[in-house]
Tab-separated table of C-alpha atoms in Angstrom:
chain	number	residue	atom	x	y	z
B	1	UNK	CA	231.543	-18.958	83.192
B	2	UNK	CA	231.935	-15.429	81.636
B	3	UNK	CA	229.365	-13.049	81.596
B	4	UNK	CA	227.618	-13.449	78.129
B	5	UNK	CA	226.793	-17.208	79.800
B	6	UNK	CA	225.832	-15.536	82.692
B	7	UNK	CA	222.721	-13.509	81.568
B	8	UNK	CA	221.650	-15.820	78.999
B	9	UNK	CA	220.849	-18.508	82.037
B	10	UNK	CA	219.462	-16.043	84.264
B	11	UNK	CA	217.250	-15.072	81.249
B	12	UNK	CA	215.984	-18.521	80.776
B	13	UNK	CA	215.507	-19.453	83.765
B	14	UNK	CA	213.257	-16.229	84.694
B	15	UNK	CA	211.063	-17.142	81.418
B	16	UNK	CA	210.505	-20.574	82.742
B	17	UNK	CA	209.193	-19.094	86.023
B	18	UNK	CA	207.094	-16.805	84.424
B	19	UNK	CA	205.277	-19.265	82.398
B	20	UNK	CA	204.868	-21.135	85.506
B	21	UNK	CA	203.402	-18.091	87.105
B	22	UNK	CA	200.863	-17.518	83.947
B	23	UNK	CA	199.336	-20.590	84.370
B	24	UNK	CA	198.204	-19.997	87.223
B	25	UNK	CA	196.905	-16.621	87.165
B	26	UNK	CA	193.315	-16.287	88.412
B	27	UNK	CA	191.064	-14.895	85.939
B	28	UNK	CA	188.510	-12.945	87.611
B	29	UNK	CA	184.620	-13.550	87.405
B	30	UNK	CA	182.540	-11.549	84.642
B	31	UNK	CA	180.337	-9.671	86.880
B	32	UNK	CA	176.180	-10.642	87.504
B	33	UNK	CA	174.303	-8.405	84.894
B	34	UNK	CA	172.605	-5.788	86.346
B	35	UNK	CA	168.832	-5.441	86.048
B	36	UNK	CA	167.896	-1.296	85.613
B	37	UNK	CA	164.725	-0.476	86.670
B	38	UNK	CA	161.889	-0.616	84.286
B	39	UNK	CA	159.468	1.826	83.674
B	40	UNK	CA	155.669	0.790	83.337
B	41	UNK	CA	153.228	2.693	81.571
B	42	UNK	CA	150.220	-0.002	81.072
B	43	UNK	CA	148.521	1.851	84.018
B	44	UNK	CA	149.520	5.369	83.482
B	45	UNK	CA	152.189	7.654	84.788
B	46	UNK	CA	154.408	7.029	87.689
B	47	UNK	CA	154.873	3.145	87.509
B	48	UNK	CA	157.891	1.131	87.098
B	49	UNK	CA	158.354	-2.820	87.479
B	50	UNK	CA	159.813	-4.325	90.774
B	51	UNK	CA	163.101	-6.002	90.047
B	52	UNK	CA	162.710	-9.749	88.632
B	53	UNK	CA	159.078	-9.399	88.992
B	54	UNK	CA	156.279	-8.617	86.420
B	55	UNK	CA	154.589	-6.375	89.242
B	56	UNK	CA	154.146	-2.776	88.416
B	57	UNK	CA	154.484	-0.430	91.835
B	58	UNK	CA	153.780	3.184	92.333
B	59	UNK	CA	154.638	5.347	95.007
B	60	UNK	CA	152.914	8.456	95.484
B	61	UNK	CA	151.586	10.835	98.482
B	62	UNK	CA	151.798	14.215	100.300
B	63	UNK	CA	153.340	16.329	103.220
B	64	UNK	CA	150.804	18.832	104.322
B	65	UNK	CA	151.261	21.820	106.828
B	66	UNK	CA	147.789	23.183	108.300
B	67	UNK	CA	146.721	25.562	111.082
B	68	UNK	CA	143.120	25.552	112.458
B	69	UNK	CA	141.677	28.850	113.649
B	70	UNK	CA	138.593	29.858	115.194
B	71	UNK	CA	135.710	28.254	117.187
B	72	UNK	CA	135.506	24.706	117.471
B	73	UNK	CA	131.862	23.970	116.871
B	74	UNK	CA	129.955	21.630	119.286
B	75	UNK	CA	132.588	21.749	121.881
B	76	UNK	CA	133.492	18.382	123.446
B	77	UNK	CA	133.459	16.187	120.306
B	78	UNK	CA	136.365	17.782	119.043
B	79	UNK	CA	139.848	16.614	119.975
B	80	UNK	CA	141.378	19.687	120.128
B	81	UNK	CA	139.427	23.179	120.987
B	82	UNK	CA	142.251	25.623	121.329
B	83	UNK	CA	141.540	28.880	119.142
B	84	UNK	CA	144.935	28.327	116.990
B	85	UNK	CA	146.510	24.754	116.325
B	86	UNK	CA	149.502	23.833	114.201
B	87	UNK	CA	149.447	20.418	112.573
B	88	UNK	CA	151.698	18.519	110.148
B	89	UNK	CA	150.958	15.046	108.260
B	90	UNK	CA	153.055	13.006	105.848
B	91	UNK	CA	151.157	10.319	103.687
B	92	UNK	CA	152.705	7.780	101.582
B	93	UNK	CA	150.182	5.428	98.993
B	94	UNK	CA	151.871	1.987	97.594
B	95	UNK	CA	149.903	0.424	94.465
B	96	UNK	CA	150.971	-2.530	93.473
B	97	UNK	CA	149.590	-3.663	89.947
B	98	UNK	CA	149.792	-6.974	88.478
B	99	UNK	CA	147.579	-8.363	84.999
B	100	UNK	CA	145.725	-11.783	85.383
B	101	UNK	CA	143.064	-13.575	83.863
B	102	UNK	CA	140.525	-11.726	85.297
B	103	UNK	CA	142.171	-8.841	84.793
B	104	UNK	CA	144.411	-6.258	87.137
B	105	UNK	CA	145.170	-7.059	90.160
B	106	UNK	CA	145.738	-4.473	92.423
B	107	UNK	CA	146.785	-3.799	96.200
B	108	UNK	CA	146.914	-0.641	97.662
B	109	UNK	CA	148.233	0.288	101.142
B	110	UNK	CA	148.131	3.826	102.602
B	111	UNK	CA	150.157	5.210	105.641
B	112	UNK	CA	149.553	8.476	107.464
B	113	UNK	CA	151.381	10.595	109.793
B	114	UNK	CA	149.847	12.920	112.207
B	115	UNK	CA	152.168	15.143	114.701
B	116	UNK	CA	149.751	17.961	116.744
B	117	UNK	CA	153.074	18.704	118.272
B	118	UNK	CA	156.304	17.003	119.093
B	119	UNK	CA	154.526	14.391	121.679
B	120	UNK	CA	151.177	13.925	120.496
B	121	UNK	CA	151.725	11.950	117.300
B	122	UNK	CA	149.858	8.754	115.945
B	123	UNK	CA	150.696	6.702	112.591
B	124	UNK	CA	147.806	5.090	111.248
B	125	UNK	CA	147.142	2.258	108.456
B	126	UNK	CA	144.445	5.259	106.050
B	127	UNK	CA	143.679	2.133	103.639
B	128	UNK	CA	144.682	-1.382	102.736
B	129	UNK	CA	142.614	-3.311	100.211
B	130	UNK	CA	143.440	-5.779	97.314
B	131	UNK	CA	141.089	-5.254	93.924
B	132	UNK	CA	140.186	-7.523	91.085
B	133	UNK	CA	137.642	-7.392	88.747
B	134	UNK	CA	135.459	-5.305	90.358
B	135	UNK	CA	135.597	-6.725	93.754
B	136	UNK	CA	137.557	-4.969	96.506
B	137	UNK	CA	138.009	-6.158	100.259
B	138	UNK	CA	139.963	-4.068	102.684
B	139	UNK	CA	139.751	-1.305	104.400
B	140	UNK	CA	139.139	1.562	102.052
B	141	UNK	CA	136.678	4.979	102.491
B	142	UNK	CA	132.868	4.477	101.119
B	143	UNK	CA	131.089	6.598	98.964
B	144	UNK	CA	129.687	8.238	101.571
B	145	UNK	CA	133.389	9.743	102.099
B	146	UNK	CA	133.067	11.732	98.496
B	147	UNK	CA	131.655	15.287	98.939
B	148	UNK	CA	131.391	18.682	96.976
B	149	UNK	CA	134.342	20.771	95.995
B	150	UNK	CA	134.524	23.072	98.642
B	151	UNK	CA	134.940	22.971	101.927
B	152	UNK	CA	131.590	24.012	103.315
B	153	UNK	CA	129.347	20.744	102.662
B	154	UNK	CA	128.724	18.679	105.416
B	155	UNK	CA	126.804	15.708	103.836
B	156	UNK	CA	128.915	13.033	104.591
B	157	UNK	CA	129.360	9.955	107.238
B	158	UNK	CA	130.929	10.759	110.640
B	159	UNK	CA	132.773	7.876	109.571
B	160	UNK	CA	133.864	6.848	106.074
B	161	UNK	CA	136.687	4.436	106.367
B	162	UNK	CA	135.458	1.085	107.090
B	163	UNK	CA	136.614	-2.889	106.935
B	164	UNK	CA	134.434	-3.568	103.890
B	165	UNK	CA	133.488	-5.828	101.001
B	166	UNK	CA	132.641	-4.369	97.801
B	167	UNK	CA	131.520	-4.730	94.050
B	168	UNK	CA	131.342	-2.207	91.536
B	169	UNK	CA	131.030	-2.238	87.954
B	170	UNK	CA	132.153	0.294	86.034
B	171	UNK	CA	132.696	2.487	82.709
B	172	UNK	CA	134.519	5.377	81.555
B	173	UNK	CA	131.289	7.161	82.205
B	174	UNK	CA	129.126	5.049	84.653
B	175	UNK	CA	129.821	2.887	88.007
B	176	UNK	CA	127.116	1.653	90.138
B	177	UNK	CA	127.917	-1.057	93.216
B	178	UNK	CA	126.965	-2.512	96.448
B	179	UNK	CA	129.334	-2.907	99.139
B	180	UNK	CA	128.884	-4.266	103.319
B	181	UNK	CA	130.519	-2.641	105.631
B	182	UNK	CA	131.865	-3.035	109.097
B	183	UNK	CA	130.721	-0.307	111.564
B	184	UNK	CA	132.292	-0.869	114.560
B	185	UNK	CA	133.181	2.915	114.801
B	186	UNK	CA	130.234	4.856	113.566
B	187	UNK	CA	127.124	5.920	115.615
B	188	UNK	CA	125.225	3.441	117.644
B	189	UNK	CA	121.778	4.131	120.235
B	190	UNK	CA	122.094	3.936	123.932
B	191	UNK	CA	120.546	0.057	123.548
B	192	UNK	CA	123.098	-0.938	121.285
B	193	UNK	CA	126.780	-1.716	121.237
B	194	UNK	CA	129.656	-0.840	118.646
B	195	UNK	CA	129.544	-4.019	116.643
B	196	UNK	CA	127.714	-3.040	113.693
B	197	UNK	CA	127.238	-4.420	110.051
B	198	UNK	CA	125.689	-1.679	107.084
B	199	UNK	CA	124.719	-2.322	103.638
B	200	UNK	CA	125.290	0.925	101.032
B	201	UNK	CA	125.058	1.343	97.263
B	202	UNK	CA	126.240	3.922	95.367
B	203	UNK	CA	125.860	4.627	91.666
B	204	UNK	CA	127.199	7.557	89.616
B	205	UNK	CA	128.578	9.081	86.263
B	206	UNK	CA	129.126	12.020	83.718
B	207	UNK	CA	127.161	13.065	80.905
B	208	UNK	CA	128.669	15.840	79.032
B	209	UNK	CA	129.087	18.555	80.853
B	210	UNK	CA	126.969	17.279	84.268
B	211	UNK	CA	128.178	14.774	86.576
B	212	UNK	CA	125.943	12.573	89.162
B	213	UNK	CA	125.879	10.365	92.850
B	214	UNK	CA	123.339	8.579	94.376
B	215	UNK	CA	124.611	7.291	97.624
B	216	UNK	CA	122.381	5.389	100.066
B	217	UNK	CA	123.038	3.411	102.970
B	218	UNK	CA	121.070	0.825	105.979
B	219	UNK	CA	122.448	0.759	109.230
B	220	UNK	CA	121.699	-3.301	110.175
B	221	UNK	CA	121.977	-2.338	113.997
B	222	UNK	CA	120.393	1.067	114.393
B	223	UNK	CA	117.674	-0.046	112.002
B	224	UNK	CA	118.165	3.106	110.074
B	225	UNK	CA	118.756	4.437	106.500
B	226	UNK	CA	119.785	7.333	104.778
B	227	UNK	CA	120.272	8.720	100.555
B	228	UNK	CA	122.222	11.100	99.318
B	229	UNK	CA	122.254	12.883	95.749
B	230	UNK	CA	124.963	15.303	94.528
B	231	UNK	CA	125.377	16.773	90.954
B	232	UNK	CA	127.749	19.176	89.757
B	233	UNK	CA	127.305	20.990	85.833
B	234	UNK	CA	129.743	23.673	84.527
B	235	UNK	CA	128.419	26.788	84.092
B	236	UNK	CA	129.956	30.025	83.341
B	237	UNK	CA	133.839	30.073	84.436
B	238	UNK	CA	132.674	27.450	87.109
B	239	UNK	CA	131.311	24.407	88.452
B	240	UNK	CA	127.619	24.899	90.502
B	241	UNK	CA	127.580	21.833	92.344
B	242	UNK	CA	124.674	21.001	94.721
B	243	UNK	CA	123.460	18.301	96.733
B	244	UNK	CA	120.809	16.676	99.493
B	245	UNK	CA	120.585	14.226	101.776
B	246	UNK	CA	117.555	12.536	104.040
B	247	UNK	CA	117.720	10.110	107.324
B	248	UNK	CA	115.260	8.282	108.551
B	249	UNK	CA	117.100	8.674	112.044
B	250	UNK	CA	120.871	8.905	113.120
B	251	UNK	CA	123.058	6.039	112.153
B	252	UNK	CA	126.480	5.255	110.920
B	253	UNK	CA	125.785	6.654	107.778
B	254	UNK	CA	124.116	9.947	108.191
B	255	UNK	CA	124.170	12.016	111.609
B	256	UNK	CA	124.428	15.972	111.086
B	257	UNK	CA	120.482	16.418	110.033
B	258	UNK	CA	117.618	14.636	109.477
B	259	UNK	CA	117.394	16.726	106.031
B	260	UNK	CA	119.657	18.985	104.839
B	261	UNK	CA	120.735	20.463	101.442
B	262	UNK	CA	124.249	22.291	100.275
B	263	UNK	CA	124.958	23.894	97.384
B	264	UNK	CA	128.611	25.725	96.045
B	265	UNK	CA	129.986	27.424	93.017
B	266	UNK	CA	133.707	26.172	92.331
B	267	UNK	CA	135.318	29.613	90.332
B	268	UNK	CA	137.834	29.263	87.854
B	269	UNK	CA	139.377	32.687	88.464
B	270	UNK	CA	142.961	31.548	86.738
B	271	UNK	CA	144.607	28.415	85.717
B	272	UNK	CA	146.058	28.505	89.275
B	273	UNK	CA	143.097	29.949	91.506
B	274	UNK	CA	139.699	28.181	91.914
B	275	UNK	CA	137.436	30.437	94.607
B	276	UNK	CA	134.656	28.208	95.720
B	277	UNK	CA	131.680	29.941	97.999
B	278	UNK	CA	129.226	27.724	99.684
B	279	UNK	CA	125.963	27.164	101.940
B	280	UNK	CA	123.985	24.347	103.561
B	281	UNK	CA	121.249	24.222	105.586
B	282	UNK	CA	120.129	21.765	108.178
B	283	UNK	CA	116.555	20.836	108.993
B	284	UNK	CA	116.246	18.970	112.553
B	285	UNK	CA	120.343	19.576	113.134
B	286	UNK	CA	122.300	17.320	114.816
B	287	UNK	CA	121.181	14.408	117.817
B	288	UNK	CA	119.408	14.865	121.084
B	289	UNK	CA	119.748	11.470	122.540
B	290	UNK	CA	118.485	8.593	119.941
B	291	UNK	CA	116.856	11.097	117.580
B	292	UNK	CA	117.418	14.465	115.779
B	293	UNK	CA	116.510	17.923	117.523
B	294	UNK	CA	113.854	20.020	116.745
B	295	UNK	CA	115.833	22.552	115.902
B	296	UNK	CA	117.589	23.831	112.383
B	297	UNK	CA	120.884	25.438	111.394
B	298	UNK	CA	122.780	27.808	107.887
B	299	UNK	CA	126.080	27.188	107.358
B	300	UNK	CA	128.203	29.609	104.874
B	301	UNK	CA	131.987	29.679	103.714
B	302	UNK	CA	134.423	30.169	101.411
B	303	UNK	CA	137.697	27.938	100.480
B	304	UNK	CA	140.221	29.427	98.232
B	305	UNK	CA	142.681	27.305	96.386
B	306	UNK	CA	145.842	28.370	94.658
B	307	UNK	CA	148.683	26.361	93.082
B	308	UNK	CA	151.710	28.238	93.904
B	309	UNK	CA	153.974	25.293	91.360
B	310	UNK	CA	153.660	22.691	89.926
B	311	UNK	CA	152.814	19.576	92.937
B	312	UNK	CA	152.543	22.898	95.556
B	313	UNK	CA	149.392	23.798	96.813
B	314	UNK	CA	147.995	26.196	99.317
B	315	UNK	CA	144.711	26.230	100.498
B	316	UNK	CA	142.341	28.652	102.950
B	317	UNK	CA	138.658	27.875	104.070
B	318	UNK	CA	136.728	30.309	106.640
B	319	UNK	CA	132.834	28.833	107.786
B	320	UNK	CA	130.447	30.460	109.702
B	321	UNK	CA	127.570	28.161	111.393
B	322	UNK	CA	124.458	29.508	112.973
B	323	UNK	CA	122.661	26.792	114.397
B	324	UNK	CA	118.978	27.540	116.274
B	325	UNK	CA	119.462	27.497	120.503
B	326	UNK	CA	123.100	27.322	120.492
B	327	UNK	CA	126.154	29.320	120.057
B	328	UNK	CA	127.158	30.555	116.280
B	329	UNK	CA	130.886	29.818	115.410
B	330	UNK	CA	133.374	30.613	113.018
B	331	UNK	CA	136.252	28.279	112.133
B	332	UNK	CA	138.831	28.122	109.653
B	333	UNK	CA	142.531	26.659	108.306
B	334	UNK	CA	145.056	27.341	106.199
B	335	UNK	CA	147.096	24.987	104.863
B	336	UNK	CA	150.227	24.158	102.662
B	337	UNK	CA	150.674	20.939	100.654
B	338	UNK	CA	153.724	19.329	98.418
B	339	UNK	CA	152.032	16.407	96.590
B	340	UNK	CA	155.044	13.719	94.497
């Protein structure tokens, strides 16, 4: 066999091996498509659609930096009566949107962070309610919970956040509802116990340049009721905003006065700085045993807000509170906030 036979076998003989070899090559797998994340905008900004789902999610919230100073008024009810305290929260807010027949459905759920210092901490569940067509059942704050602008009104419920079931209806420009709420952790008489049912309406909306609440609420238990009214109007380069409240005794819904009234003026100063002054006064301030005192109080202060960028807030609120028989105080914060 010479040479020229020689490589013509080997040649053949590796071709034949090849084309064994190419039919069985493996032919890999075309990969899985991938599915991108969708943005949603049918409920505004901030939305997108959970993977393989027709559910629309949001995720929004805030880490705040404050520092009380000052008096702690009504010493003993407050958790914390140093003269200077450092605190630090992180929230975080999941809405869930989804349509149906009856229109959106939507579930909320709200986590907060609280750290006084690096031992004393607590994570609480701020809200968790589902919403459809009108109807919302959850736990969720009451309309007792909304206030003026400032920082210096006081006509609200020592307790706003409640286990509750609730209807409103509402327009671009009116809502009015009824809701009944558990009160398990508001106010209660020496004769009665902590397990508590309340009944409160609330009804509001703009006209023009004037806005309006009407808040009222019947504690079931403590066979008591109180109303509330609050109207803002824009005046000048502000907002005046003023507002009033009546008990017919201390309940869950109403505790600081059997009367009292607040007005403030929310200033405009700059697109970035809003100056808001503010006063109140108290007729028959605060509870002696079942009932309200004889006595009266004036409350002033100022808050200052100022958006140092865009989602970057800070904020500073002094109040001064002269109540009749007892001890006038002075108590303030500042505080730092990055909103997403």
């Amino acid at each position: 066999m010479n040479i020229k036979s020689l490589l013509l076998g080997s040649a053949a003989a590796l071709a034949v091996v090849s084309g064994a070899q190419a039919a069985d090559a493996i032919v890999a797998a075309e990969p899985e498509p991938v599915e991108y994340v969708r943005v949603c905008d049918a409920y505004g900004t901030g939305y997108f659609y959970i993977p393989g789902t027709e559910t629309c999610l949001k995720i929004n919230g805030y880490i705040r930096f404050q520092v009380d100073v000052g008096d702690q008024p009504l010493n003993g009810s407050a958790s914390n009566d140093s003269d200077w305290d450092a605190k630090t929260r992180g929230q975080v807010q999941f809405t869930a949107k989804s349509d149906t027949e009856y229109g959106p459905l939507t579930g909320v759920i709200v986590m907060q962070f609280n750290a006084d210092n690096a031992s004393d901490q607590s994570a609480i569940l701020d809200s968790a309610y589902l919403d459809i067509a009108g109807f919302r059942a959850g736990l969720f704050y009451s309309w007792w919970d909304d206030g003026l602008s400032g920082e210096t009104d006081d006509i609200g419920s020592p307790v706003t956040l409640h286990n509750s079931i609730r209807y409103q209806y509402e327009t671009d420009a009116f809502y009015a509802g009824i809701s009944v709420d558990e009160l398990e952790d508001g106010f209660y008489k020496t004769d009665e116990e902590p397990n508590n049912v309340g009944v409160a309406v609330g009804l509001g909306g703009k006209a023009g340049a004037f806005s309006y609440q009407i808040t009222a609420g019947y504690d079931v238990d403590n066979e008591e009721g109180a109303v509330r009214a609050m109207g803002t109007v824009d005046i000048g380069p502000g907002t005046l905003g003023l507002a009033a409240v009546y008990a017919t005794g201390p309940s869950s819904y109403y505790t600081k006065a059997e009367w009292a009234i607040a007005a403030e003026y929310a200033i405009k100063a700059t697109d970035k700085l809003k100056i808001t002054p503010g006063v109140q006064y108290y007729s028959n301030y605060y509870v002696a045993g079942d009932d309200f005192s004889d006595d009266d109080a004036w409350k002033v202060g100022l808050t200052v807000d100022y958006q140092i960028v865009d989602n970057f807030y800070a904020k500073a609120s002094v109040q001064y509170l002269d109540p009749d028989n007892a001890d006038d105080s002075t108590a303030g914060y500042f505080r730092l906030q990055r909103s997403f």
